[in-house]
Short mmCIF file of C-alpha atoms in Angstrom, two decimals:
data_model
loop_
_atom_site.label_atom_id
_atom_site.label_comp_id
_atom_site.label_asym_id
_atom_site.label_seq_id
_atom_site.Cartn_x
_atom_site.Cartn_y
_atom_site.Cartn_z
CA UNK A 646 0.03 0.00 0.01
CA UNK A 647 1.48 3.45 -0.86
CA UNK A 648 1.58 5.87 1.72
CA UNK A 649 2.68 8.90 -0.43
CA UNK A 650 -0.10 11.46 -1.15
CA UNK A 651 -2.19 10.05 -4.10
CA UNK A 652 -0.75 11.33 -7.43
CA UNK A 653 -3.79 11.90 -9.90
CA UNK A 654 -3.27 9.95 -12.84
CA UNK A 655 -6.52 10.27 -14.65
CA UNK A 656 -9.62 12.41 -14.75
CA UNK A 657 -12.70 11.12 -13.36
CA UNK A 658 -15.43 10.23 -15.97
CA UNK A 659 -19.17 11.06 -16.00
CA UNK A 660 -19.81 7.59 -14.81
CA UNK A 661 -17.52 8.15 -11.67
CA UNK A 662 -19.65 11.25 -10.96
CA UNK A 663 -22.94 9.27 -11.16
CA UNK A 664 -21.42 6.65 -8.76
CA UNK A 665 -20.35 9.16 -6.40
CA UNK A 666 -23.72 10.60 -6.38
CA UNK A 667 -24.93 7.06 -5.34
CA UNK A 668 -22.49 6.90 -2.51
CA UNK A 669 -23.51 10.28 -1.20
CA UNK A 670 -27.24 9.21 -0.85
CA UNK A 671 -28.04 9.81 2.77
CA UNK A 672 -24.68 11.46 3.49
CA UNK A 673 -24.86 14.92 1.75
CA UNK A 674 -27.89 16.75 1.08
CA UNK A 675 -29.47 17.73 -2.33
CA UNK A 676 -29.26 21.51 -1.70
CA UNK A 677 -31.90 24.01 -3.25
CA UNK A 678 -31.18 26.04 -6.20
CA UNK A 679 -33.06 29.29 -5.33
CA UNK A 680 -34.00 32.22 -7.57
CA UNK A 681 -32.63 35.59 -6.23
CA UNK A 682 -34.74 38.56 -7.17
CA UNK A 683 -32.27 41.10 -5.87
CA UNK A 684 -29.33 39.73 -7.96
CA UNK A 685 -31.57 39.04 -10.90
CA UNK A 686 -32.71 42.66 -11.02
CA UNK A 687 -29.17 43.98 -10.48
CA UNK A 688 -27.68 41.97 -13.17
CA UNK A 689 -30.50 41.78 -15.83
CA UNK A 690 -30.34 37.88 -15.75
CA UNK A 691 -32.14 35.08 -13.94
CA UNK A 692 -29.72 34.49 -11.07
CA UNK A 693 -29.99 31.34 -9.04
CA UNK A 694 -27.98 30.32 -5.81
CA UNK A 695 -27.02 26.79 -5.24
CA UNK A 696 -27.02 26.74 -1.37
CA UNK A 697 -24.12 24.53 -0.39
CA UNK A 698 -23.93 26.61 2.89
CA UNK A 699 -27.08 24.47 3.84
CA UNK A 700 -25.09 21.25 4.00
CA UNK A 701 -24.60 19.47 7.20
CA UNK A 702 -21.17 20.57 7.56
CA UNK A 703 -22.09 23.86 5.84
CA UNK A 704 -19.89 23.39 2.80
CA UNK A 705 -19.70 21.10 -0.33
CA UNK A 706 -16.57 19.69 0.71
CA UNK A 707 -18.30 16.60 2.39
CA UNK A 708 -19.02 15.24 -1.11
CA UNK A 709 -15.53 14.90 -2.10
CA UNK A 710 -14.28 13.87 1.20
CA UNK A 711 -16.75 11.11 1.83
CA UNK A 712 -16.59 9.82 -1.80
CA UNK A 713 -12.71 9.33 -1.52
CA UNK A 714 -13.41 7.66 1.85
CA UNK A 715 -15.93 5.39 0.94
CA UNK A 716 -13.52 4.03 -1.67
CA UNK A 717 -10.82 2.98 0.78
CA UNK A 718 -9.77 -0.56 1.44
CA UNK A 719 -10.27 -2.11 4.81
CA UNK A 720 -6.71 -1.97 5.56
CA UNK A 721 -6.47 1.81 4.65
CA UNK A 722 -9.44 2.32 6.95
CA UNK A 723 -8.08 0.56 9.79
CA UNK A 724 -4.61 2.29 9.55
CA UNK A 725 -6.42 5.90 9.41
CA UNK A 726 -6.33 8.94 7.22
CA UNK A 727 -4.61 12.30 7.05
CA UNK A 728 -5.86 15.66 5.48
CA UNK A 729 -4.87 19.20 5.45
CA UNK A 730 -7.35 22.10 5.33
CA UNK A 731 -8.18 25.64 6.22
CA UNK A 732 -11.67 24.50 7.46
CA UNK A 733 -14.10 23.26 5.06
CA UNK A 734 -12.27 20.01 3.77
CA UNK A 735 -11.32 19.36 7.50
CA UNK A 736 -15.03 19.17 8.37
CA UNK A 737 -15.82 17.11 5.42
CA UNK A 738 -13.18 14.54 6.44
CA UNK A 739 -14.22 14.76 10.14
CA UNK A 740 -17.80 13.91 9.22
CA UNK A 741 -16.63 10.87 7.06
CA UNK A 742 -14.30 9.72 9.94
CA UNK A 743 -17.56 9.66 12.04
CA UNK A 744 -19.77 7.89 9.70
CA UNK A 745 -17.37 5.33 8.74
CA UNK A 746 -15.53 4.90 12.01
CA UNK A 747 -12.09 5.83 10.48
CA UNK A 748 -9.39 7.67 12.86
CA UNK A 749 -8.20 10.81 11.28
CA UNK A 750 -5.54 13.21 11.85
CA UNK A 751 -6.55 16.78 10.56
CA UNK A 752 -3.76 19.37 9.94
CA UNK A 753 -5.11 23.02 9.83
CA UNK A 754 -3.20 26.36 9.77
CA UNK A 755 -2.92 28.23 13.19
CA UNK A 756 -4.85 31.08 11.70
CA UNK A 757 -7.89 29.07 10.76
CA UNK A 758 -11.15 30.74 12.09
CA UNK A 759 -11.81 29.45 15.48
CA UNK A 760 -15.50 28.61 14.47
CA UNK A 761 -14.13 26.12 11.82
CA UNK A 762 -11.57 24.78 14.30
CA UNK A 763 -14.45 24.12 16.85
CA UNK A 764 -16.85 22.78 14.32
CA UNK A 765 -14.29 20.34 13.00
CA UNK A 766 -13.54 18.96 16.49
CA UNK A 767 -17.21 18.73 17.31
CA UNK A 768 -18.23 16.98 14.05
CA UNK A 769 -15.34 14.30 14.16
CA UNK A 770 -15.59 13.79 17.93
CA UNK A 771 -13.16 11.05 19.20
CA UNK A 772 -12.57 9.75 15.57
CA UNK A 773 -10.29 12.84 14.75
CA UNK A 774 -7.15 14.49 16.09
CA UNK A 775 -6.53 18.12 15.31
CA UNK A 776 -3.08 19.51 14.47
CA UNK A 777 -2.61 23.33 14.18
CA UNK A 778 0.53 23.91 12.08
CA UNK A 779 1.88 26.98 10.16
CA UNK A 780 0.01 29.95 8.96
CA UNK A 781 -1.10 28.94 5.66
CA UNK A 782 -2.78 25.77 3.97
CA UNK A 783 0.28 25.07 2.28
CA UNK A 784 2.43 24.88 5.30
CA UNK A 785 -0.25 22.65 6.99
CA UNK A 786 -0.32 20.42 4.11
CA UNK A 787 3.42 19.94 4.00
CA UNK A 788 3.44 18.94 7.57
CA UNK A 789 0.27 16.59 6.94
CA UNK A 790 2.11 15.00 4.11
CA UNK A 791 5.41 14.19 6.26
CA UNK A 792 3.14 12.99 9.08
CA UNK A 793 1.32 10.67 6.70
CA UNK A 794 4.57 9.16 5.37
CA UNK A 795 5.99 8.67 8.80
CA UNK A 796 2.71 6.96 10.22
CA UNK A 797 1.92 4.92 6.86
CA UNK A 798 -1.50 6.49 6.46
CA UNK A 799 -3.65 7.54 3.65
CA UNK A 800 -3.75 11.14 2.55
CA UNK A 801 -6.98 12.87 1.47
CA UNK A 802 -6.20 15.66 -0.85
CA UNK A 803 -8.65 18.58 -0.62
CA UNK A 804 -8.97 19.00 -4.58
CA UNK A 805 -6.29 17.29 -6.66
CA UNK A 806 -7.59 13.73 -6.63
CA UNK A 807 -9.81 11.99 -9.01
CA UNK A 808 -12.43 10.65 -6.39
CA UNK A 809 -12.45 13.93 -4.55
CA UNK A 810 -13.15 15.79 -7.83
CA UNK A 811 -15.81 13.16 -8.68
CA UNK A 812 -17.46 14.05 -5.33
CA UNK A 813 -17.63 17.74 -5.86
CA UNK A 814 -18.88 17.28 -9.35
CA UNK A 815 -22.18 15.71 -8.03
CA UNK A 816 -23.02 19.61 -7.57
CA UNK A 817 -23.22 19.97 -11.31
CA UNK A 818 -25.56 16.97 -11.81
CA UNK A 819 -27.76 18.43 -9.11
CA UNK A 820 -27.76 22.00 -10.89
CA UNK A 821 -28.70 20.10 -14.28
CA UNK A 822 -31.74 18.50 -12.65
CA UNK A 823 -33.11 21.59 -10.86
CA UNK A 824 -32.35 23.99 -13.69
CA UNK A 825 -32.34 21.74 -16.80
CA UNK A 826 -32.07 25.01 -18.99
CA UNK A 827 -29.23 26.77 -17.19
CA UNK A 828 -27.03 28.91 -19.38
CA UNK A 829 -24.23 29.48 -17.11
CA UNK A 830 -22.64 28.36 -13.85
CA UNK A 831 -20.41 30.45 -11.64
CA UNK A 832 -18.09 28.65 -9.18
CA UNK A 833 -15.40 29.74 -6.71
CA UNK A 834 -11.87 28.50 -7.45
CA UNK A 835 -9.12 27.82 -4.91
CA UNK A 836 -7.38 24.59 -5.73
CA UNK A 837 -9.93 24.16 -8.63
CA UNK A 838 -11.72 20.91 -7.50
CA UNK A 839 -15.13 22.29 -7.63
CA UNK A 840 -14.68 23.76 -11.13
CA UNK A 841 -12.82 20.57 -12.43
CA UNK A 842 -15.79 18.31 -11.47
CA UNK A 843 -18.56 20.63 -12.75
CA UNK A 844 -16.64 20.68 -15.86
CA UNK A 845 -16.53 16.90 -16.05
CA UNK A 846 -20.48 16.85 -15.85
CA UNK A 847 -20.90 19.62 -18.35
CA UNK A 848 -18.61 18.17 -20.85
CA UNK A 849 -20.99 15.29 -21.27
CA UNK A 850 -24.09 17.50 -22.07
CA UNK A 851 -25.68 18.06 -25.46
CA UNK A 852 -26.92 21.43 -24.55
CA UNK A 853 -23.84 23.74 -23.84
CA UNK A 854 -23.61 25.50 -20.52
CA UNK A 855 -20.95 28.09 -19.84
CA UNK A 856 -18.66 27.60 -16.66
CA UNK A 857 -17.05 30.73 -15.15
CA UNK A 858 -14.49 30.51 -12.31
CA UNK A 859 -14.07 33.11 -9.71
CA UNK A 860 -10.80 33.43 -7.80
CA UNK A 861 -9.71 35.79 -4.99
CA UNK A 862 -7.56 38.69 -6.53
CA UNK A 863 -5.15 38.22 -3.54
CA UNK A 864 -4.43 34.51 -4.29
CA UNK A 865 -4.66 33.98 -8.01
CA UNK A 866 -3.07 30.61 -8.16
CA UNK A 867 -5.34 29.16 -10.80
CA UNK A 868 -5.03 32.10 -13.03
CA UNK A 869 -1.25 32.12 -12.97
CA UNK A 870 -1.12 28.41 -13.56
CA UNK A 871 -3.38 28.91 -16.78
CA UNK A 872 -1.10 31.66 -17.85
CA UNK A 873 2.05 29.68 -17.35
CA UNK A 874 0.65 26.22 -18.48
CA UNK A 875 1.65 24.58 -15.28
CA UNK A 876 1.06 25.00 -11.73
CA UNK A 877 3.24 27.96 -10.04
CA UNK A 878 3.57 28.49 -6.27
CA UNK A 879 2.45 32.06 -5.37
CA UNK A 880 5.28 33.78 -3.25
CA UNK A 881 2.76 36.24 -1.61
CA UNK A 882 -1.05 35.96 -1.08
CA UNK A 883 -3.86 37.33 1.02
CA UNK A 884 -5.32 34.51 3.10
CA UNK A 885 -8.38 36.42 3.96
CA UNK A 886 -10.70 34.27 1.75
CA UNK A 887 -9.40 31.32 3.67
CA UNK A 888 -11.72 28.63 1.75
CA UNK A 889 -10.21 29.38 -1.75
CA UNK A 890 -6.69 30.99 -0.64
CA UNK A 891 -4.31 28.32 -2.15
CA UNK A 892 -0.65 29.06 -3.10
CA UNK A 893 -0.57 26.47 -5.75
CA UNK A 894 -3.26 24.87 -8.05
CA UNK A 895 -3.55 21.16 -8.49
CA UNK A 896 -2.02 19.57 -11.58
CA UNK A 897 -5.13 17.47 -12.50
CA UNK A 898 -7.44 20.38 -11.56
CA UNK A 899 -5.37 22.64 -13.77
CA UNK A 900 -5.67 20.27 -16.55
CA UNK A 901 -9.55 19.90 -16.29
CA UNK A 902 -10.22 23.68 -15.59
CA UNK A 903 -8.11 24.59 -18.81
CA UNK A 904 -10.54 22.67 -20.93
CA UNK A 905 -13.56 23.59 -19.04
CA UNK A 906 -13.61 27.30 -18.17
CA UNK A 907 -15.08 29.89 -20.49
CA UNK A 908 -13.37 32.55 -18.50
CA UNK A 909 -11.60 33.12 -14.87
CA UNK A 910 -12.16 36.39 -13.06
CA UNK A 911 -10.33 37.76 -10.18
CA UNK A 912 -12.51 39.25 -7.44
CA UNK A 913 -11.21 41.95 -5.18
CA UNK A 914 -11.43 41.07 -1.35
CA UNK A 915 -13.26 44.02 -0.58
CA UNK A 916 -15.98 43.14 -3.27
CA UNK A 917 -16.34 39.75 -1.65
CA UNK A 918 -16.80 41.46 1.74
CA UNK A 919 -19.70 43.87 0.40
CA UNK A 920 -21.48 40.87 -1.27
CA UNK A 921 -21.06 38.83 2.17
CA UNK A 922 -22.84 41.72 3.77
CA UNK A 923 -25.59 42.13 1.10
CA UNK A 924 -26.41 38.38 1.09
CA UNK A 925 -26.71 38.57 4.85
CA UNK A 926 -28.75 41.82 5.11
CA UNK A 927 -30.85 41.45 2.09
CA UNK A 928 -31.30 37.70 1.44
CA UNK A 929 -30.77 36.10 5.00
CA UNK A 930 -27.68 33.97 3.67
CA UNK A 931 -24.75 33.62 5.85
CA UNK A 932 -21.90 33.21 3.54
CA UNK A 933 -18.32 32.73 4.26
CA UNK A 934 -15.68 34.79 2.09
CA UNK A 935 -15.38 31.89 -0.31
CA UNK A 936 -19.04 31.18 -0.09
CA UNK A 937 -19.87 34.67 -1.66
CA UNK A 938 -16.93 34.52 -4.31
CA UNK A 939 -19.19 33.35 -7.16
CA UNK A 940 -21.85 35.77 -6.57
CA UNK A 941 -19.20 38.68 -5.94
CA UNK A 942 -18.03 37.86 -9.47
CA UNK A 943 -21.41 38.92 -11.29
CA UNK A 944 -20.39 42.46 -11.38
CA UNK A 945 -17.41 41.48 -13.83
CA UNK A 946 -19.48 38.94 -15.58
CA UNK A 947 -22.65 40.89 -16.16
CA UNK A 948 -22.20 42.15 -19.71
CA UNK A 949 -21.85 38.42 -20.73
CA UNK A 950 -24.84 37.01 -18.80
CA UNK A 951 -27.45 39.40 -19.68
CA UNK A 952 -31.00 37.82 -20.00
CA UNK A 953 -29.56 34.26 -19.20
CA UNK A 954 -30.28 31.74 -16.48
CA UNK A 955 -27.22 31.64 -14.34
CA UNK A 956 -26.38 29.53 -11.15
CA UNK A 957 -23.86 30.86 -8.67
CA UNK A 958 -22.54 28.24 -6.21
CA UNK A 959 -22.69 29.45 -2.67
CA UNK A 960 -19.91 27.04 -1.59
CA UNK A 961 -19.92 27.47 2.25
CA UNK A 962 -21.23 29.11 5.37
CA UNK A 963 -18.65 28.61 7.84
CA UNK A 964 -18.06 32.08 8.92
CA UNK A 965 -16.54 33.30 12.36
CA UNK A 966 -18.48 36.18 13.94
CA UNK A 967 -15.29 37.49 15.17
CA UNK A 968 -14.26 38.39 11.64
CA UNK A 969 -17.22 40.64 10.69
CA UNK A 970 -15.51 43.75 11.85
CA UNK A 971 -12.83 43.03 9.24
CA UNK A 972 -15.40 42.13 6.62
CA UNK A 973 -17.21 45.58 7.31
CA UNK A 974 -13.89 47.33 7.11
CA UNK A 975 -12.74 45.84 3.99
CA UNK A 976 -16.06 46.56 2.31
CA UNK A 977 -16.33 50.15 3.25
CA UNK A 978 -12.65 50.60 1.99
CA UNK A 979 -13.50 49.01 -1.20
CA UNK A 980 -16.63 51.12 -1.63
CA UNK A 981 -14.64 54.06 -1.20
CA UNK A 982 -16.54 55.15 2.11
CA UNK A 983 -13.92 54.76 4.52
CA UNK A 984 -10.31 56.69 4.18
CA UNK A 985 -7.28 57.07 6.44
CA UNK A 986 -5.07 60.12 6.63
CA UNK A 987 -1.80 61.07 8.33
CA UNK A 988 -2.37 64.68 8.86
CA UNK A 989 0.04 67.18 10.44
CA UNK A 990 -1.91 69.51 12.75
CA UNK A 991 -0.59 72.47 14.17
CA UNK A 992 -0.26 72.04 17.78
CA UNK A 993 -1.96 75.54 18.55
CA UNK A 994 -5.14 75.34 20.47
CA UNK A 995 -8.28 75.10 18.17
CA UNK A 996 -6.38 73.27 15.00
CA UNK A 997 -8.69 70.28 15.45
CA UNK A 998 -11.81 72.31 15.90
CA UNK A 999 -10.97 74.26 12.63
CA UNK A 1000 -10.48 70.93 10.90
CA UNK A 1001 -13.78 69.49 12.09
CA UNK A 1002 -15.59 72.73 11.21
CA UNK A 1003 -14.13 73.71 7.83
CA UNK A 1004 -13.00 70.17 6.41
CA UNK A 1005 -15.56 67.78 7.22
CA UNK A 1006 -18.89 67.86 5.32
CA UNK A 1007 -22.33 67.37 7.00
CA UNK A 1008 -22.31 63.67 6.59
CA UNK A 1009 -18.69 62.98 7.07
CA UNK A 1010 -17.72 61.15 10.37
CA UNK A 1011 -14.52 60.52 12.12
CA UNK A 1012 -14.16 57.03 13.14
CA UNK A 1013 -10.53 56.99 14.20
CA UNK A 1014 -8.12 59.60 15.64
CA UNK A 1015 -4.85 58.95 17.30
CA UNK A 1016 -2.51 61.85 18.26
CA UNK A 1017 0.14 62.55 20.79
CA UNK A 1018 0.80 66.10 21.59
CA UNK A 1019 4.41 66.96 21.98
CA UNK A 1020 5.32 70.54 23.20
CA UNK A 1021 8.85 70.73 21.65
CA UNK A 1022 7.22 70.66 18.12
CA UNK A 1023 5.19 73.09 15.95
CA UNK A 1024 3.17 70.46 14.38
CA UNK A 1025 2.21 66.92 15.36
CA UNK A 1026 1.05 63.83 13.15
CA UNK A 1027 -2.34 62.49 13.81
CA UNK A 1028 -4.02 59.33 12.20
CA UNK A 1029 -7.47 60.23 11.08
CA UNK A 1030 -9.91 57.81 9.87
CA UNK A 1031 -13.10 59.30 8.08
CA UNK A 1032 -16.09 57.52 6.97
CA UNK A 1033 -18.31 58.94 4.15
CA UNK A 1034 -22.05 58.84 3.62
CA UNK A 1035 -21.33 58.47 -0.30
CA UNK A 1036 -18.39 57.87 -2.68
CA UNK A 1037 -18.90 61.10 -4.36
CA UNK A 1038 -18.18 62.97 -1.07
CA UNK A 1039 -14.58 61.86 -1.37
CA UNK A 1040 -13.32 64.73 -3.80
CA UNK A 1041 -15.15 67.46 -2.03
CA UNK A 1042 -13.42 66.42 1.35
CA UNK A 1043 -10.11 66.35 -0.30
CA UNK A 1044 -10.74 69.89 -1.90
CA UNK A 1045 -11.57 71.36 1.68
CA UNK A 1046 -8.62 69.67 3.19
CA UNK A 1047 -6.36 71.15 0.67
CA UNK A 1048 -7.84 74.55 1.00
CA UNK A 1049 -6.91 74.51 4.78
CA UNK A 1050 -3.45 74.18 3.54
CA UNK A 1051 -2.75 71.08 5.75
CA UNK A 1052 0.25 68.75 5.09
CA UNK A 1053 -1.38 65.26 5.02
CA UNK A 1054 -1.08 61.89 3.00
CA UNK A 1055 -3.59 59.28 2.52
CA UNK A 1056 -2.66 55.68 3.55
CA UNK A 1057 -3.75 53.25 0.64
CA UNK A 1058 -3.77 49.51 0.86
CA UNK A 1059 -0.55 49.31 -0.96
CA UNK A 1060 1.18 51.45 2.02
CA UNK A 1061 3.25 49.50 4.68
CA UNK A 1062 1.57 51.25 7.55
CA UNK A 1063 -1.87 50.32 6.02
CA UNK A 1064 -1.59 46.70 7.45
CA UNK A 1065 -1.78 47.94 10.97
CA UNK A 1066 -5.35 49.24 10.06
CA UNK A 1067 -6.86 46.34 8.53
#
């Protein structure tokens, strides 16, 4: 028995996907596909949401993990399994361990949201052991693979394996059953397992259905792999969209995505946050960042989807309430409603009062102010955060600040100091 992480040698077939659907009966839910009136009106199309956030483990990852585990030999089950995950794959494996009475070792990055760590432990119970290692998925994966080799266990790859891909692909079968005249499907992409699987399903259909991928702008591993023709490891990435932040796309998933995708768009993290808030406040959908990714991509795809039936996969709803302050912050900055400045104020009495009276508009609000007066200096720098009611209020604010003759600079997301704020 090989103890190396499985090397994908061939793509799953449509027959493999149909068999996976049979394996998953009574395990994963056939989640609803719901027409969303808000999104339909906004984008001039019939927009449906495939609600994988309503799975028992709150994400689609149960499909691939269980399909893989159900195919293990008795000897492999007795020895146990290992996986690496930023959260959702971990919960899928934990659920499979509990159902099949398989002992599992789950490696997760140390910065995984606490909600996902707690849920994984609760789902797996005594069948799983959690190992928090490294700061990224890839660091956790490296540790998991080393552990797997040392202990002679079976590694469950989160996306780059035929059985895992076939399990994720069952979403495509359900979409075609629920919306048989669908024109396009939009899916989130991290490692590419979901897109690869749905691509397998769509390839066998007589009626063409376009498949679009949405990847976080801060971790464009699949886009880079498509450009270079082979997987490339990202040197830097933004881990905020933890369910889709992967440093390196899969070999098999790249091959399948290259053939299946009509296009791949990069979605700014701030735009994803804005859509997370809209889904919650307007539609009652609690989506994690990766779960809102496909919906957030619609703004960039609207010109190509007008008048069509479009299904967006809401891939997961495992979100930690402690992250919502960052979600709101990123959204407001992306929308142009929150700005940060370093302003050199005169240390004469009344300088701040003058700024408030003459620089701020009626609806402008100071949401952050940090200043330390030093009597040995004529001017002192202050960090000032301002929230606007409308994006159009920005230029008038800048004009009034310049008219006051203030020396100031705006902190942008590219500036080193900006990381201290968000």
